[in-house]
XYZ file of C-alpha atoms in Angstrom:
302
model
C 88.192 -21.729 0.952
C 89.805 -24.062 3.481
C 87.444 -22.784 6.193
C 84.426 -23.348 3.972
C 85.688 -26.859 3.193
C 85.757 -27.640 6.907
C 82.362 -26.058 7.564
C 80.672 -27.806 4.653
C 82.052 -31.241 5.485
C 81.098 -30.805 9.141
C 77.503 -29.974 8.195
C 77.213 -32.797 5.662
C 78.765 -35.294 8.071
C 75.993 -34.725 10.612
C 73.514 -36.341 8.250
C 75.852 -38.603 6.305
C 77.741 -41.001 8.561
C 79.805 -42.273 5.633
C 81.842 -39.062 5.280
C 85.421 -39.425 6.515
C 88.295 -36.937 6.510
C 91.875 -38.200 6.178
C 94.553 -35.512 6.443
C 98.338 -35.430 6.191
C 100.071 -33.172 8.695
C 97.258 -30.588 8.726
C 96.431 -29.399 12.237
C 92.652 -29.317 12.691
C 91.229 -25.896 13.497
C 87.771 -24.311 13.524
C 85.126 -26.562 12.011
C 87.726 -29.236 11.258
C 88.565 -29.352 14.950
C 84.857 -29.614 15.702
C 84.534 -32.475 13.211
C 87.426 -34.311 14.864
C 85.964 -33.920 18.364
C 82.449 -34.975 17.359
C 83.575 -37.726 14.983
C 86.882 -39.055 16.350
C 86.473 -42.320 14.445
C 85.905 -40.505 11.152
C 88.907 -38.164 11.304
C 92.371 -39.569 10.650
C 95.611 -37.558 10.667
C 98.397 -39.702 9.233
C 101.113 -37.082 9.756
C 103.814 -36.745 7.105
C 102.678 -39.915 5.337
C 100.704 -38.814 2.301
C 100.956 -42.256 0.698
C 99.140 -43.700 3.709
C 96.529 -40.924 3.466
C 95.617 -42.090 -0.034
C 95.742 -45.830 0.652
C 93.635 -45.480 3.811
C 91.128 -43.427 1.838
C 91.015 -46.157 -0.808
C 90.271 -48.747 1.865
C 87.480 -46.588 3.263
C 85.969 -46.191 -0.196
C 86.053 -49.955 -0.695
C 84.054 -50.155 2.537
C 81.352 -47.925 0.980
C 82.522 -44.745 2.752
C 82.967 -41.248 1.276
C 86.516 -40.171 2.209
C 88.129 -36.779 1.611
C 91.954 -36.856 1.556
C 93.129 -33.358 2.413
C 96.432 -31.479 2.581
C 98.475 -28.816 0.743
C 98.199 -29.358 -3.023
C 101.816 -30.337 -3.747
C 101.732 -32.975 -1.015
C 98.190 -34.131 -1.817
C 99.023 -35.049 -5.419
C 102.776 -35.285 -6.036
C 104.087 -37.229 -3.041
C 101.484 -40.024 -3.161
C 101.107 -40.091 -6.956
C 101.596 -43.856 -7.332
C 98.883 -44.549 -4.747
C 96.521 -42.075 -6.418
C 97.097 -43.773 -9.755
C 96.929 -47.397 -8.575
C 94.845 -47.405 -5.376
C 92.252 -44.823 -6.449
C 92.077 -44.355 -10.205
C 92.926 -47.867 -11.394
C 90.150 -49.170 -9.133
C 87.881 -46.176 -9.882
C 87.111 -45.453 -6.221
C 85.046 -42.417 -5.099
C 87.749 -40.620 -3.106
C 88.100 -36.835 -3.226
C 91.720 -35.661 -3.064
C 91.662 -32.040 -1.897
C 94.685 -29.963 -2.912
C 94.652 -26.783 -0.828
C 96.628 -23.637 -1.695
C 97.082 -24.701 -5.313
C 99.014 -22.885 -8.018
C 101.219 -20.057 -6.745
C 99.217 -19.347 -3.590
C 102.019 -20.525 -1.280
C 104.330 -18.015 -2.978
C 106.407 -17.241 0.105
C 107.348 -20.883 0.708
C 109.162 -21.477 -2.557
C 108.923 -23.923 -5.451
C 108.354 -27.004 -3.280
C 104.946 -25.591 -2.319
C 103.894 -24.419 -5.796
C 101.626 -26.746 -7.756
C 101.972 -25.353 -11.249
C 101.474 -28.733 -13.004
C 98.749 -30.368 -10.878
C 95.824 -29.972 -13.291
C 97.881 -31.423 -16.134
C 98.952 -34.404 -14.011
C 95.482 -35.092 -12.600
C 93.790 -34.795 -16.006
C 96.171 -37.352 -17.489
C 95.112 -40.141 -15.104
C 92.256 -42.343 -16.383
C 89.034 -42.135 -14.311
C 90.166 -38.993 -12.466
C 87.786 -36.034 -12.392
C 89.224 -32.541 -11.861
C 87.325 -29.714 -10.156
C 88.711 -26.211 -9.576
C 86.092 -23.834 -8.132
C 86.619 -20.102 -8.609
C 85.178 -18.979 -5.267
C 83.761 -20.284 -1.966
C 80.225 -20.610 -3.370
C 81.415 -22.826 -6.202
C 83.483 -24.814 -3.732
C 80.373 -25.518 -1.678
C 78.669 -26.928 -4.783
C 81.745 -29.036 -5.580
C 81.853 -30.467 -2.056
C 78.177 -31.447 -2.172
C 78.732 -33.125 -5.518
C 81.770 -35.056 -4.263
C 80.109 -36.069 -0.981
C 76.653 -36.954 -2.238
C 76.815 -37.750 -5.955
C 80.251 -38.584 -7.344
C 81.174 -42.218 -7.879
C 84.678 -41.596 -9.237
C 88.040 -40.352 -7.925
C 88.214 -36.555 -7.959
C 91.004 -34.029 -7.590
C 89.504 -30.937 -5.949
C 91.841 -27.966 -6.452
C 91.122 -25.133 -4.021
C 92.558 -21.843 -2.762
C 93.519 -21.045 0.789
C 91.818 -18.150 2.600
C 90.205 -14.765 2.012
C 88.712 -15.471 -1.418
C 85.683 -13.368 -2.407
C 82.529 -14.683 -4.044
C 81.994 -13.821 -7.711
C 79.227 -16.282 -8.556
C 76.353 -14.894 -6.471
C 74.291 -14.017 -9.559
C 75.684 -16.643 -11.910
C 74.036 -19.502 -13.743
C 73.296 -22.565 -11.620
C 76.355 -24.725 -10.927
C 76.363 -28.075 -12.714
C 79.111 -30.650 -12.706
C 80.866 -30.760 -16.068
C 79.317 -27.533 -17.376
C 81.009 -24.203 -18.130
C 79.281 -21.495 -16.108
C 78.696 -17.869 -17.106
C 79.461 -15.416 -14.286
C 79.246 -12.122 -16.185
C 77.386 -11.303 -19.406
C 79.100 -9.327 -22.160
C 79.780 -9.546 -25.886
C 82.548 -9.931 -28.491
C 85.181 -10.988 -25.915
C 85.061 -13.530 -23.104
C 87.465 -14.614 -20.370
C 87.614 -18.295 -19.451
C 89.152 -19.039 -16.071
C 89.041 -21.265 -12.994
C 90.196 -21.073 -9.409
C 90.775 -17.933 -7.309
C 92.793 -16.218 -10.064
C 89.455 -15.390 -11.689
C 89.472 -12.380 -9.351
C 91.876 -10.689 -11.794
C 89.231 -10.846 -14.536
C 86.777 -9.063 -12.244
C 89.429 -6.582 -11.143
C 89.822 -5.463 -14.758
C 86.054 -4.937 -14.969
C 85.940 -3.037 -11.695
C 88.640 -0.623 -12.862
C 87.176 -0.328 -16.369
C 83.370 -0.616 -16.038
C 82.788 0.485 -19.653
C 84.487 -2.624 -21.030
C 81.925 -5.125 -22.298
C 83.118 -8.713 -21.960
C 81.877 -11.982 -20.493
C 83.488 -14.091 -17.772
C 83.029 -17.850 -17.549
C 84.111 -20.323 -14.882
C 85.493 -23.592 -16.261
C 85.307 -25.217 -12.821
C 85.201 -28.753 -14.211
C 88.469 -29.339 -16.061
C 87.801 -33.037 -16.532
C 85.440 -34.085 -17.982
C 85.558 -30.805 -19.912
C 82.432 -29.200 -21.329
C 83.338 -29.213 -25.032
C 79.716 -28.669 -26.045
C 79.690 -25.493 -23.974
C 83.044 -24.441 -25.414
C 81.733 -24.935 -28.936
C 78.868 -22.524 -28.182
C 81.401 -19.999 -26.860
C 83.397 -20.317 -30.090
C 80.259 -19.416 -32.061
C 79.412 -16.456 -29.819
C 82.733 -14.632 -29.336
C 85.405 -13.302 -31.671
C 88.077 -13.149 -28.975
C 88.715 -15.552 -26.086
C 91.115 -14.931 -23.209
C 92.170 -17.839 -21.003
C 93.425 -17.077 -17.501
C 94.911 -19.668 -15.153
C 97.342 -20.074 -12.273
C 98.827 -23.164 -13.898
C 101.383 -24.224 -16.470
C 100.764 -23.556 -20.154
C 101.111 -27.333 -20.578
C 98.047 -29.494 -19.966
C 95.794 -26.822 -18.510
C 92.970 -24.623 -19.761
C 95.061 -22.912 -22.418
C 95.925 -26.197 -24.119
C 92.375 -27.507 -23.782
C 90.904 -24.441 -25.467
C 93.554 -24.081 -28.191
C 93.545 -27.743 -29.227
C 89.752 -27.799 -29.428
C 89.768 -24.492 -31.316
C 91.993 -26.124 -33.924
C 89.760 -29.160 -34.405
C 86.656 -26.942 -34.373
C 88.183 -24.523 -36.906
C 87.589 -21.502 -34.671
C 88.340 -18.364 -36.666
C 88.637 -15.937 -33.759
C 91.563 -14.929 -31.583
C 92.747 -16.738 -28.447
C 95.054 -15.031 -25.931
C 96.386 -17.098 -23.034
C 97.656 -16.083 -19.611
C 99.313 -19.134 -18.043
C 102.458 -19.909 -16.087
C 105.462 -20.505 -18.331
C 107.106 -23.911 -18.553
C 109.700 -22.822 -16.002
C 110.329 -23.373 -12.305
C 109.975 -20.304 -10.101
C 113.263 -19.610 -8.279
C 112.181 -16.714 -6.083
C 109.941 -15.718 -3.192
C 107.368 -12.957 -2.811
C 103.642 -12.408 -2.754
C 101.505 -14.182 -5.319
C 101.167 -11.167 -7.625
C 104.988 -10.901 -7.759
C 105.279 -14.480 -8.971
C 102.458 -14.131 -11.486
C 104.059 -10.970 -12.862
C 107.254 -12.907 -13.612
C 105.103 -15.045 -15.918
C 103.413 -12.001 -17.468
C 100.072 -12.612 -15.747
C 98.906 -9.152 -14.706
C 95.706 -7.110 -14.585
C 97.330 -4.629 -16.972
C 98.177 -7.395 -19.422
C 94.635 -8.779 -19.357
C 93.237 -5.280 -19.925
C 95.538 -4.729 -22.876
C 94.521 -8.047 -24.447
C 90.831 -7.144 -24.202
C 91.337 -3.707 -25.743
C 93.371 -4.969 -28.714
């Protein structure tokens, strides 16, 4: 995803001279390096000064530019939180804060690099939009929206590298709309971000299972009209996310199910409200929080 981010912004920047990239301690490589060389005045690396990254981006936005503030998710959102809240959201400026390697993706670097609460935090800030594409194709649509259409601050939560595309034959991407990726019946899986691959892995290993998969790529503003239609269509809903059980998709769906008087069953796979005090690959960390392909399969078969 990070390579596609660079490639997409480089292409868009050729036609749109208002696109700027402000990074914090991210060494430019590939298309990002190309962007820096061709647009030296539109690429700013502030080093380990994430607060400055956000405030500079705010200044650019006030000058009618379209800045993207980009670094690893924990440092993109947590370190400069006050500036995001006051400089961007309070003034409702169209800056896209890109959090790369979100969730448990940086599993080998420990808890300081795990952003298990970022969606909850970003959603709680007035004026902030939250986008979390499930694959590179969705990311490309999100980038175009942020660069060409959005007029509000946006937190763009992305993966890192090697993600596969799952939305090749999906419904057309629309900002703020839940998107069906796979048609089925009775049961559906709602997910966002690269962890959606686990929902497809279950299907690949059990092709006879008949269930739908939806991407909830826009977590704020959430598509409650679309969710209401899903409540009417399915008897069982499974939520899957690489994020805390607090303030993420699970809470969104369950709270709305209560007010909508949904009579079906909801099963949630989210990170527990606990810090992760170990290292390993991402699947190891997810397993500690009972997020596994086997668990998802079992929940569908129940």
